[in-house]
Coordinates of C-alpha atoms and ligand atoms in Angstrom, one line a residue:
M1 CA 3.2 -4.9 2.2
T2 CA 0.3 -4.4 4.6
S3 CA -0.2 -6.0 8.2
L4 CA -3.2 -8.0 8.1
R5 CA -3.8 -7.8 11.6
S6 CA -7.2 -6.6 10.2
F7 CA -9.5 -7.3 12.6
P8 CA -11.3 -4.2 15.0
A9 CA -10.5 -4.7 18.9
H10 CA -14.4 -4.9 19.1
E11 CA -15.1 -8.1 17.3
A12 CA -13.2 -9.9 19.8
G13 CA -16.8 -11.5 21.1
A14 CA -17.2 -14.9 20.9
I15 CA -18.3 -17.1 17.7
G16 CA -22.2 -17.7 17.3
S17 CA -25.4 -16.0 18.4
P18 CA -25.5 -14.4 21.6
I19 CA -28.7 -16.1 22.8
I20 CA -27.1 -19.3 22.7
N21 CA -25.9 -20.5 26.0
G22 CA -22.3 -20.8 27.1
A23 CA -22.1 -24.9 26.5
N24 CA -24.2 -24.8 22.6
R25 CA -21.3 -22.2 22.2
R26 CA -18.7 -24.5 23.0
T27 CA -20.2 -27.0 20.8
S28 CA -20.9 -24.8 17.9
D29 CA -17.5 -22.9 18.0
G30 CA -15.8 -26.9 18.3
F31 CA -17.8 -27.7 15.0
R32 CA -17.1 -24.8 13.5
H33 CA -13.5 -24.7 13.9
R34 CA -13.3 -28.7 12.3
T35 CA -15.4 -27.6 9.4
L36 CA -12.9 -24.7 8.9
S37 CA -9.7 -26.8 9.2
A38 CA -11.2 -29.3 7.2
L39 CA -11.8 -26.9 3.9
L40 CA -8.8 -25.3 4.5
Q41 CA -6.9 -29.1 4.0
E42 CA -9.2 -29.5 1.1
V43 CA -8.3 -26.1 -0.2
N44 CA -4.9 -25.8 0.0
D45 CA -4.0 -29.6 -1.0
T46 CA -5.3 -28.4 -4.7
V47 CA -2.2 -26.6 -5.0
P48 CA 1.2 -27.3 -4.1
L49 CA 3.0 -25.1 -1.8
R50 CA 6.6 -24.3 -1.2
D51 CA 8.4 -23.0 1.6
R52 CA 10.5 -20.2 0.2
S53 CA 11.5 -18.6 3.6
D54 CA 14.4 -17.0 1.5
L55 CA 12.0 -14.2 -0.1
S56 CA 10.6 -13.0 3.2
S57 CA 12.6 -9.8 3.3
F58 CA 11.4 -9.0 -0.3
V59 CA 7.8 -9.0 0.0
N60 CA 7.5 -6.2 2.6
W61 CA 8.8 -2.2 2.6
K62 CA 10.8 -2.8 6.0
G63 CA 13.8 -4.6 4.3
N64 CA 13.9 -2.3 1.3
A65 CA 13.5 0.9 3.2
E66 CA 16.9 2.1 3.0
S67 CA 17.0 1.0 -0.7
P68 CA 18.4 4.2 -3.3
I69 CA 15.6 5.6 -4.5
H70 CA 12.8 3.1 -3.4
R71 CA 13.3 5.6 -0.4
W72 CA 12.3 8.4 -1.3
L73 CA 8.6 8.0 -0.5
R74 CA 7.6 5.8 2.0
Y75 CA 4.7 3.2 0.5
R76 CA 4.0 0.7 3.3
E77 CA 3.0 -1.4 0.7
A78 CA 5.8 -1.6 -1.4
Y79 CA 7.8 -4.6 -2.3
S80 CA 11.4 -4.9 -3.0
P81 CA 13.0 -4.1 -6.8
N82 CA 15.3 -6.7 -6.2
L83 CA 12.3 -9.4 -6.8
I84 CA 13.0 -9.4 -10.3
T85 CA 16.7 -11.2 -9.7
K86 CA 15.1 -13.2 -6.9
L87 CA 12.2 -14.4 -8.8
G88 CA 14.4 -14.7 -12.3
L89 CA 11.7 -12.3 -14.4
G90 CA 12.4 -11.3 -18.1
D91 CA 13.4 -8.9 -19.9
N92 CA 9.7 -7.6 -20.2
I93 CA 7.5 -6.9 -17.6
L94 CA 4.5 -5.7 -16.2
D95 CA 3.5 -5.1 -12.9
P96 CA -0.2 -3.8 -12.9
F97 CA 0.0 -2.5 -9.2
C98 CA 3.2 -0.8 -9.4
G99 CA 2.6 1.5 -6.3
C100 CA 5.6 3.9 -6.0
G101 CA 7.1 1.6 -8.9
S102 CA 9.5 -0.7 -7.2
I103 CA 9.7 -2.8 -9.8
L104 CA 10.2 -0.5 -12.5
I105 CA 13.2 1.0 -10.4
G106 CA 14.5 -2.5 -10.1
A107 CA 13.9 -2.8 -14.0
A108 CA 15.8 0.7 -14.8
E109 CA 19.1 -0.5 -12.9
N110 CA 19.0 -4.1 -14.8
G111 CA 18.8 -2.4 -18.0
N112 CA 15.3 -4.4 -18.8
A113 CA 12.1 -2.2 -19.4
S114 CA 8.4 -3.0 -17.5
T115 CA 5.5 -1.1 -17.6
G116 CA 3.6 0.2 -14.1
I117 CA -0.4 0.3 -13.7
D118 CA -1.4 1.8 -10.4
I119 CA -4.6 3.8 -9.6
N120 CA -3.2 6.0 -7.0
P121 CA -2.0 9.4 -8.6
L122 CA 0.5 9.8 -6.4
A123 CA 2.3 6.6 -6.6
I124 CA 2.4 7.1 -10.2
F125 CA 3.7 10.4 -9.7
A126 CA 6.6 9.1 -7.1
A127 CA 7.0 6.3 -9.5
K128 CA 7.8 8.7 -12.8
V129 CA 10.5 11.3 -10.2
K130 CA 12.2 8.1 -9.4
L131 CA 12.0 6.9 -13.7
T132 CA 13.4 10.7 -14.3
P133 CA 17.3 11.8 -14.1
L134 CA 17.8 15.1 -13.9
S135 CA 20.8 16.9 -15.7
R136 CA 24.3 17.7 -13.6
T137 CA 22.7 21.1 -14.0
Q138 CA 19.3 20.4 -12.6
L139 CA 20.6 18.6 -9.7
T140 CA 23.0 21.9 -9.1
A141 CA 20.1 24.5 -9.3
V142 CA 18.4 22.2 -6.9
K143 CA 21.3 22.1 -3.9
Q144 CA 21.5 25.8 -4.6
Y145 CA 17.7 25.9 -4.0
I146 CA 18.2 24.1 -0.6
N147 CA 20.9 26.0 0.6
G148 CA 19.5 29.3 0.1
L149 CA 16.0 28.3 1.4
E150 CA 16.3 29.5 5.4
A151 CA 17.2 32.8 4.2
A152 CA 14.4 32.8 1.6
I153 CA 11.5 31.5 3.5
D154 CA 9.9 34.0 5.2
S155 CA 10.1 36.6 2.3
A156 CA 7.8 33.4 0.5
N157 CA 4.4 33.5 0.1
R158 CA 1.6 30.6 1.6
W159 CA 0.7 27.7 -0.6
P160 CA -3.0 27.9 -0.8
I161 CA -4.6 25.2 2.0
P162 CA -6.2 22.1 0.5
G163 CA -9.6 21.4 1.3
L164 CA -9.1 18.4 3.0
S165 CA -11.6 19.2 6.6
I166 CA -8.6 18.2 9.1
A167 CA -5.6 20.1 7.2
S168 CA -5.0 22.1 10.0
K169 CA -5.3 19.8 12.3
V170 CA -2.6 17.4 10.7
F171 CA 0.0 20.1 11.5
E172 CA 1.4 22.4 14.1
P173 CA 0.1 26.2 12.8
T174 CA 4.3 26.7 12.7
I175 CA 5.1 23.7 10.5
L176 CA 1.8 24.3 8.4
D177 CA 3.0 27.8 7.7
T178 CA 6.4 26.3 6.7
L179 CA 5.5 24.0 4.6
L180 CA 3.4 26.0 2.6
R181 CA 6.0 28.7 1.8
I182 CA 8.5 26.2 0.9
R183 CA 5.8 24.9 -1.7
S184 CA 5.2 28.2 -3.4
L185 CA 8.9 29.1 -3.3
T186 CA 9.3 25.7 -4.9
E187 CA 7.1 26.5 -7.5
S188 CA 8.4 29.9 -7.9
S189 CA 11.9 29.0 -8.5
F190 CA 11.1 25.7 -10.8
S191 CA 8.4 27.5 -12.6
G192 CA 10.3 26.7 -16.1
D193 CA 11.5 23.4 -15.0
K194 CA 8.8 20.7 -14.3
E195 CA 11.3 18.0 -13.6
S196 CA 13.5 19.7 -11.0
R197 CA 10.0 21.3 -9.4
D198 CA 8.6 17.2 -9.4
F199 CA 12.1 15.8 -7.4
L200 CA 11.4 18.9 -5.2
H201 CA 7.7 18.0 -4.6
L202 CA 8.2 14.6 -4.5
A203 CA 10.5 15.6 -0.8
W204 CA 8.1 17.9 0.3
V205 CA 5.1 15.1 0.0
A206 CA 7.4 12.4 1.9
I207 CA 7.9 14.9 5.0
L208 CA 4.5 15.7 5.7
E209 CA 4.3 12.5 8.1
K210 CA 7.3 13.1 9.5
V211 CA 6.6 16.7 10.7
G212 CA 3.2 16.2 10.9
S213 CA 0.7 15.3 14.0
Y214 CA -0.6 12.5 12.3
F215 CA 0.7 9.1 11.3
K216 CA -0.4 6.0 9.3
E217 CA -1.5 3.4 11.3
G218 CA -3.8 0.7 10.0
N219 CA -6.5 1.5 8.1
G220 CA -5.9 5.4 8.4
I221 CA -4.5 8.0 10.5
K222 CA -3.9 8.5 14.1
Y223 CA -3.0 11.8 16.0
R224 CA 0.3 12.1 17.8
N225 CA -1.1 13.6 20.7
K226 CA -2.5 10.2 21.7
K227 CA -0.6 7.2 23.1
R228 CA -1.5 4.0 22.5
L229 CA -1.1 1.9 25.7
K230 CA -2.2 -1.4 26.5
T231 CA -5.3 -0.5 28.3
G232 CA -6.4 1.9 25.2
Y233 CA -5.2 5.2 24.6
I234 CA -4.2 8.4 26.6
H235 CA -3.8 12.4 25.6
R236 CA 0.0 13.4 25.8
P237 CA 0.2 16.6 27.3
E238 CA -0.3 19.6 25.0
G239 CA 2.9 21.1 24.7
Q240 CA 5.3 18.3 25.8
W241 CA 4.8 16.3 22.9
Q242 CA 5.6 19.0 20.2
L243 CA 8.7 19.5 22.3
E244 CA 9.7 15.6 21.8
R245 CA 8.8 15.6 18.5
F246 CA 9.5 18.7 17.0
G247 CA 12.2 20.4 19.5
C248 CA 11.7 24.0 20.3
D249 CA 12.1 25.4 17.1
Q250 CA 9.5 24.0 14.6
R251 CA 10.3 26.3 11.6
K252 CA 13.7 25.2 12.0
F253 CA 12.5 21.5 12.0
T254 CA 10.4 21.3 9.3
L255 CA 13.3 23.4 7.3
D256 CA 15.9 20.6 8.0
T257 CA 13.4 17.8 7.4
F258 CA 12.8 18.5 3.9
C259 CA 16.5 19.9 3.1
A260 CA 18.1 16.5 4.6
H261 CA 15.6 14.4 2.7
V262 CA 16.0 16.4 -0.6
R263 CA 20.3 15.7 0.5
M264 CA 19.7 12.2 0.3
M265 CA 17.5 12.3 -2.7
I266 CA 20.4 14.2 -4.6
Q267 CA 23.1 11.8 -3.2
D268 CA 21.0 8.5 -4.6
A269 CA 21.1 10.2 -7.8
R270 CA 24.6 8.6 -8.5
F271 CA 22.3 5.5 -9.2
W272 CA 21.1 7.4 -12.3
R273 CA 24.0 7.3 -14.0
K274 CA 23.9 3.8 -15.3
G275 CA 20.4 1.9 -16.2
A276 CA 17.7 2.4 -18.6
W277 CA 15.9 5.0 -16.7
R278 CA 14.0 6.2 -19.3
D279 CA 12.5 2.8 -20.8
Q280 CA 10.2 2.7 -18.2
I281 CA 6.4 3.1 -18.7
A282 CA 4.5 4.2 -15.7
I283 CA 0.3 4.4 -16.4
E284 CA -2.3 5.8 -14.0
G285 CA -5.0 3.9 -14.5
N286 CA -7.5 0.9 -13.6
V287 CA -6.2 -2.5 -14.1
L288 CA -9.9 -3.7 -14.8
E289 CA -9.2 -1.6 -17.9
M290 CA -6.1 -2.6 -18.8
D291 CA -6.9 -4.3 -22.1
R292 CA -8.1 -0.7 -22.8
F293 CA -5.0 1.3 -22.6
L294 CA -2.0 -1.6 -23.3
P295 CA -4.2 -3.1 -26.1
G296 CA -2.2 -6.1 -27.7
K297 CA 1.0 -5.5 -25.5
K298 CA 2.6 -8.5 -24.7
F299 CA 5.5 -9.1 -21.7
D300 CA 7.6 -11.9 -20.6
S301 CA 7.0 -12.0 -17.2
I302 CA 4.2 -10.4 -15.1
V303 CA 4.5 -9.8 -11.5
F304 CA 2.4 -8.0 -8.9
S305 CA 1.2 -7.7 -5.2
P306 CA -2.5 -6.5 -5.4
P307 CA -4.1 -4.8 -2.2
Y308 CA -4.9 -7.3 0.1
A309 CA -8.8 -8.0 1.3
N310 CA -8.1 -7.2 4.5
R311 CA -10.5 -3.5 4.6
F312 CA -7.3 -1.4 4.3
D313 CA -8.3 1.8 2.0
Y314 CA -4.9 3.2 0.7
F315 CA -7.0 6.4 0.1
E316 CA -7.7 6.8 4.0
S317 CA -4.2 6.4 5.1
M318 CA -2.7 8.5 2.1
K319 CA -5.5 11.4 2.7
V320 CA -2.9 13.8 3.2
E321 CA -0.5 13.9 1.2
L322 CA -3.2 13.0 -1.4
W323 CA -4.7 16.3 -0.7
F324 CA -2.0 18.4 0.2
G325 CA 0.0 17.3 -2.5
G326 CA -2.7 18.5 -5.2
F327 CA -3.3 15.0 -6.2
V328 CA -7.0 15.2 -5.1
D329 CA -9.0 18.4 -4.7
S330 CA -12.4 17.7 -3.8
Y331 CA -14.1 15.2 -1.4
E332 CA -16.0 13.7 -5.0
S333 CA -12.6 12.9 -6.4
I334 CA -10.9 11.4 -4.0
G335 CA -13.8 9.1 -3.7
R336 CA -14.3 8.5 -7.0
F337 CA -10.4 6.9 -7.0
R338 CA -11.9 5.0 -3.9
K339 CA -14.7 3.5 -5.1
A340 CA -13.0 2.7 -8.6
S341 CA -10.2 0.9 -6.5
L342 CA -10.1 -2.9 -6.0
R343 CA -12.7 -4.2 -3.7
S344 CA -10.3 -4.9 -1.2
H345 CA -11.6 -2.0 1.7
L346 CA -15.4 -1.1 2.2
G347 CA -15.2 2.1 0.7
A348 CA -14.9 0.5 -2.9
D349 CA -17.8 0.1 -4.9
L350 CA -19.4 -3.3 -3.5
N351 CA -22.5 -2.9 -5.7
R352 CA -20.7 -3.7 -8.7
S353 CA -21.8 -7.0 -10.0
C354 CA -20.1 -10.1 -9.5
Q355 CA -19.8 -14.0 -10.9
S356 CA -19.5 -16.7 -7.8
V357 CA -15.8 -17.9 -7.2
A358 CA -15.3 -21.5 -6.3
N359 CA -15.2 -22.4 -2.5
L360 CA -16.0 -18.9 -1.5
E361 CA -19.3 -19.2 -0.4
R362 CA -18.1 -22.0 2.0
F363 CA -15.7 -19.8 3.8
I364 CA -18.4 -17.5 3.9
A365 CA -20.8 -19.4 5.3
L366 CA -19.1 -20.2 8.4
M367 CA -18.6 -16.3 9.4
D368 CA -19.6 -15.2 12.6
K369 CA -22.7 -13.5 12.1
D370 CA -22.4 -11.2 14.6
A371 CA -18.6 -10.0 14.1
S372 CA -18.8 -6.5 13.4
S373 CA -16.9 -7.3 10.1
W374 CA -19.9 -9.3 9.0
R375 CA -22.2 -6.2 9.3
M376 CA -20.0 -4.3 7.8
G377 CA -20.5 -6.2 4.2
V378 CA -16.8 -8.4 4.7
P379 CA -18.8 -11.4 2.7
D380 CA -19.7 -8.9 -0.5
L381 CA -15.9 -7.3 -0.4
L382 CA -14.5 -11.1 -0.5
R383 CA -16.9 -11.6 -3.3
G384 CA -16.2 -8.8 -5.2
Y385 CA -12.2 -8.9 -4.6
F386 CA -11.7 -12.3 -6.2
D387 CA -14.6 -11.0 -9.1
D388 CA -11.8 -8.2 -9.8
M389 CA -9.2 -10.7 -9.0
R390 CA -10.6 -12.7 -11.8
V391 CA -10.8 -10.1 -14.5
T392 CA -7.0 -9.0 -13.4
L393 CA -5.6 -12.7 -14.3
K394 CA -7.8 -12.5 -17.4
H395 CA -6.0 -9.4 -18.9
C396 CA -2.5 -10.8 -17.3
R397 CA -3.0 -14.3 -19.1
S398 CA -3.7 -12.3 -22.3
A399 CA -0.6 -10.0 -22.3
L400 CA 1.8 -13.2 -20.9
A401 CA 3.6 -14.1 -23.8
G402 CA 4.8 -17.3 -22.7
G403 CA 6.6 -16.7 -19.6
K404 CA 5.3 -16.6 -15.6
C405 CA 2.8 -14.5 -13.5
F406 CA 3.7 -14.3 -10.3
I407 CA 1.9 -12.7 -7.3
V408 CA 2.2 -11.4 -4.0
V409 CA -0.5 -11.7 -1.8
G410 CA -1.3 -12.4 2.0
N411 CA -4.2 -14.6 3.3
S412 CA -7.0 -12.7 5.8
A413 CA -8.7 -13.4 8.5
F414 CA -12.1 -12.1 9.4
A415 CA -14.8 -13.2 11.7
G416 CA -13.2 -16.3 12.8
V417 CA -12.6 -17.6 9.5
I418 CA -9.4 -17.2 7.2
I419 CA -9.4 -16.6 4.0
P420 CA -6.7 -18.3 1.7
T421 CA -6.3 -16.2 -0.7
D422 CA -3.2 -17.0 -1.9
V423 CA -4.4 -20.8 -3.0
M424 CA -7.9 -19.4 -4.4
L425 CA -6.0 -16.7 -6.8
A426 CA -4.2 -20.0 -8.0
N427 CA -7.1 -21.7 -8.5
L428 CA -9.0 -18.6 -10.3
G429 CA -5.3 -18.2 -12.6
L430 CA -5.9 -21.8 -13.7
E431 CA -9.5 -20.7 -14.5
C432 CA -8.5 -18.1 -16.6
G433 CA -6.2 -20.3 -18.5
F434 CA -3.3 -20.7 -17.0
R435 CA -1.9 -24.2 -16.8
K436 CA 0.0 -24.7 -13.7
A437 CA 0.1 -23.0 -10.2
E438 CA 2.4 -23.1 -7.4
I439 CA 2.6 -21.6 -4.1
L440 CA 6.4 -20.7 -2.9
V441 CA 5.5 -19.3 0.8
A442 CA 7.4 -16.4 1.8
R443 CA 6.7 -15.9 5.5
H444 CA 3.8 -16.4 8.1
L445 CA 1.7 -13.8 9.3
T446 CA 0.7 -13.1 12.8
V447 CA -3.4 -13.7 14.3
A448 CA -4.6 -10.7 15.6
P449 CA -5.0 -11.6 19.6
Q450 CA -8.5 -11.5 19.9
Q451 CA -8.6 -13.7 17.2
R452 CA -6.1 -16.4 18.2
N453 CA -8.3 -18.7 20.3
R454 CA -11.2 -18.9 17.6
L455 CA -8.0 -19.7 15.2
Q456 CA -6.0 -21.9 17.2
S457 CA -4.1 -24.6 15.4
L458 CA -4.7 -23.0 12.5
E459 CA -2.4 -20.1 12.5
D460 CA 0.0 -21.7 9.3
N461 CA -2.8 -20.9 7.2
M462 CA -2.2 -16.7 7.7
R463 CA 0.7 -16.7 4.9
E464 CA 2.5 -14.2 3.1
S465 CA 3.2 -16.0 -0.7
V466 CA 4.2 -15.8 -4.1
V467 CA 1.2 -17.3 -6.1
V468 CA 3.3 -18.3 -9.5
L469 CA 1.4 -19.5 -12.6
S470 CA 2.6 -20.4 -16.1
Ligands
SAM501 C1 -0.1 -3.5 -2.3 S1 0.6 -2.6 -3.1 C2 1.0 -2.6 -4.2 C3 2.6 -1.9 -4.0 C4 3.8 -2.3 -5.1 N1 3.9 -3.6 -5.5 C5 5.3 -1.3 -4.9 O1 5.9 -1.9 -4.6 O2 4.7 -0.1 -4.5 C6 -1.1 -2.2 -4.1 C7 -1.4 -1.1 -5.1 O3 -2.7 -1.2 -5.9 C8 -3.5 0.0 -6.2 N2 -4.7 -0.4 -6.9 C9 -6.3 -0.3 -6.0 N3 -6.4 -0.6 -6.7 C10 -6.6 -0.5 -8.0 C11 -6.6 -0.7 -9.1 N4 -8.2 -0.8 -10.0 N5 -6.0 -0.4 -10.4 C12 -4.6 -0.1 -10.2 N6 -4.3 -0.5 -9.4 C13 -5.1 -0.7 -8.2 C14 -3.3 0.6 -5.0 O4 -3.2 2.2 -5.2 C15 -1.4 0.3 -4.4 O5 -0.7 0.9 -4.7

């Protein structure tokens, strides 16, 4: 799951208007803190909260990074396929924000049926590859290809560089050259076998960050030539960081990383021998239009983890993989995905209309109007977020045939205010026709250091929970 440390450092200023003096500010801070504390208490009291710290390692990527098949593409926002057994889900499951297919994989392993939806074409591609067992013959051909790759690479053509403006900045020239040759060799070697080609393409996309001069951090990517110290970023000496990271033969490093990843995937392929892999359905689409592509379909259980209301834009942090992998081919196409995605980040279409949500305006009213997140439009983001979640919950309610709906979600904090997303979603669920709501608290999240003073004694409200609606 994504981290909830969503505040930029420059938001560390005190709450209140810049023209009030120190004494007034302390009074106003104290009043705001007391009001927020009472409001959180009031809202928390509307739904039963239960400790389920045993779920902690199942709701985020770290605990599952080494699970077979799951590990083929690092998807920071993913949860564990084992939630199926942990939560006691039924035989026919819907995950309307399925990401890289965690639940679909769990369902395949357990012999259940599942349907997943996600707006991100890379996520759906990864899910489909994981759910498409290759035959022994195909796996043998992939193995042979990998064994002969080093000998064939020099005579291969280069795949065209995508139109991403930073395309030649995110890789060292030799690494980029090697990557583009692998890509075109894979395409030509498996031109008649889409399944094997996709298997290899997933491995290729999955290693981009490992061999790249960038890494994903927070709400985007950072360059490896900079190092973060407590005092800020420093430039690492040119030549030295590359040597430390890639060794002295960058071509070999790239080939070895790719081949090792494919071999790991081939090793995991034994898990395809048991289960119902081809019974799972992964759909690229917008959950807000779910009724259009799943008309009248019913499920025993629904489980999902929506983007958290924390400003993280997946299309920003995954832009290298999206462009290089061929999932977007223009700024217009990536912009369209960004706009259509859930209003959890500032790049989404915040102009779409929305209905009000109980209590939200009371939290917004307590926010520090001088904080950068306020100025950037976080109040509209929150209004849009809960409105999108209302639409989602309505769809889920009508798609559920009697079972439960589980939502894995984290609370967030902006401009000195904690938003108890879990409780607010529980209440939205009741408004959408669910009869009972409960919150299972999986773990507590840290408050960003610059917010700690303002939110002292309220940190317990920074939770990652499973909202249960029935
Ligand atoms: C927290 S992640 C879910 C990860 C998933 N549980 C997994 O294990 O891989 C949230 C997902 O919501 C997707 N998303 C955002 N807006 C969406 C929308 N409008 N419709 C469908 N999916 C959306 C994102 O692409 C992202 O994969």
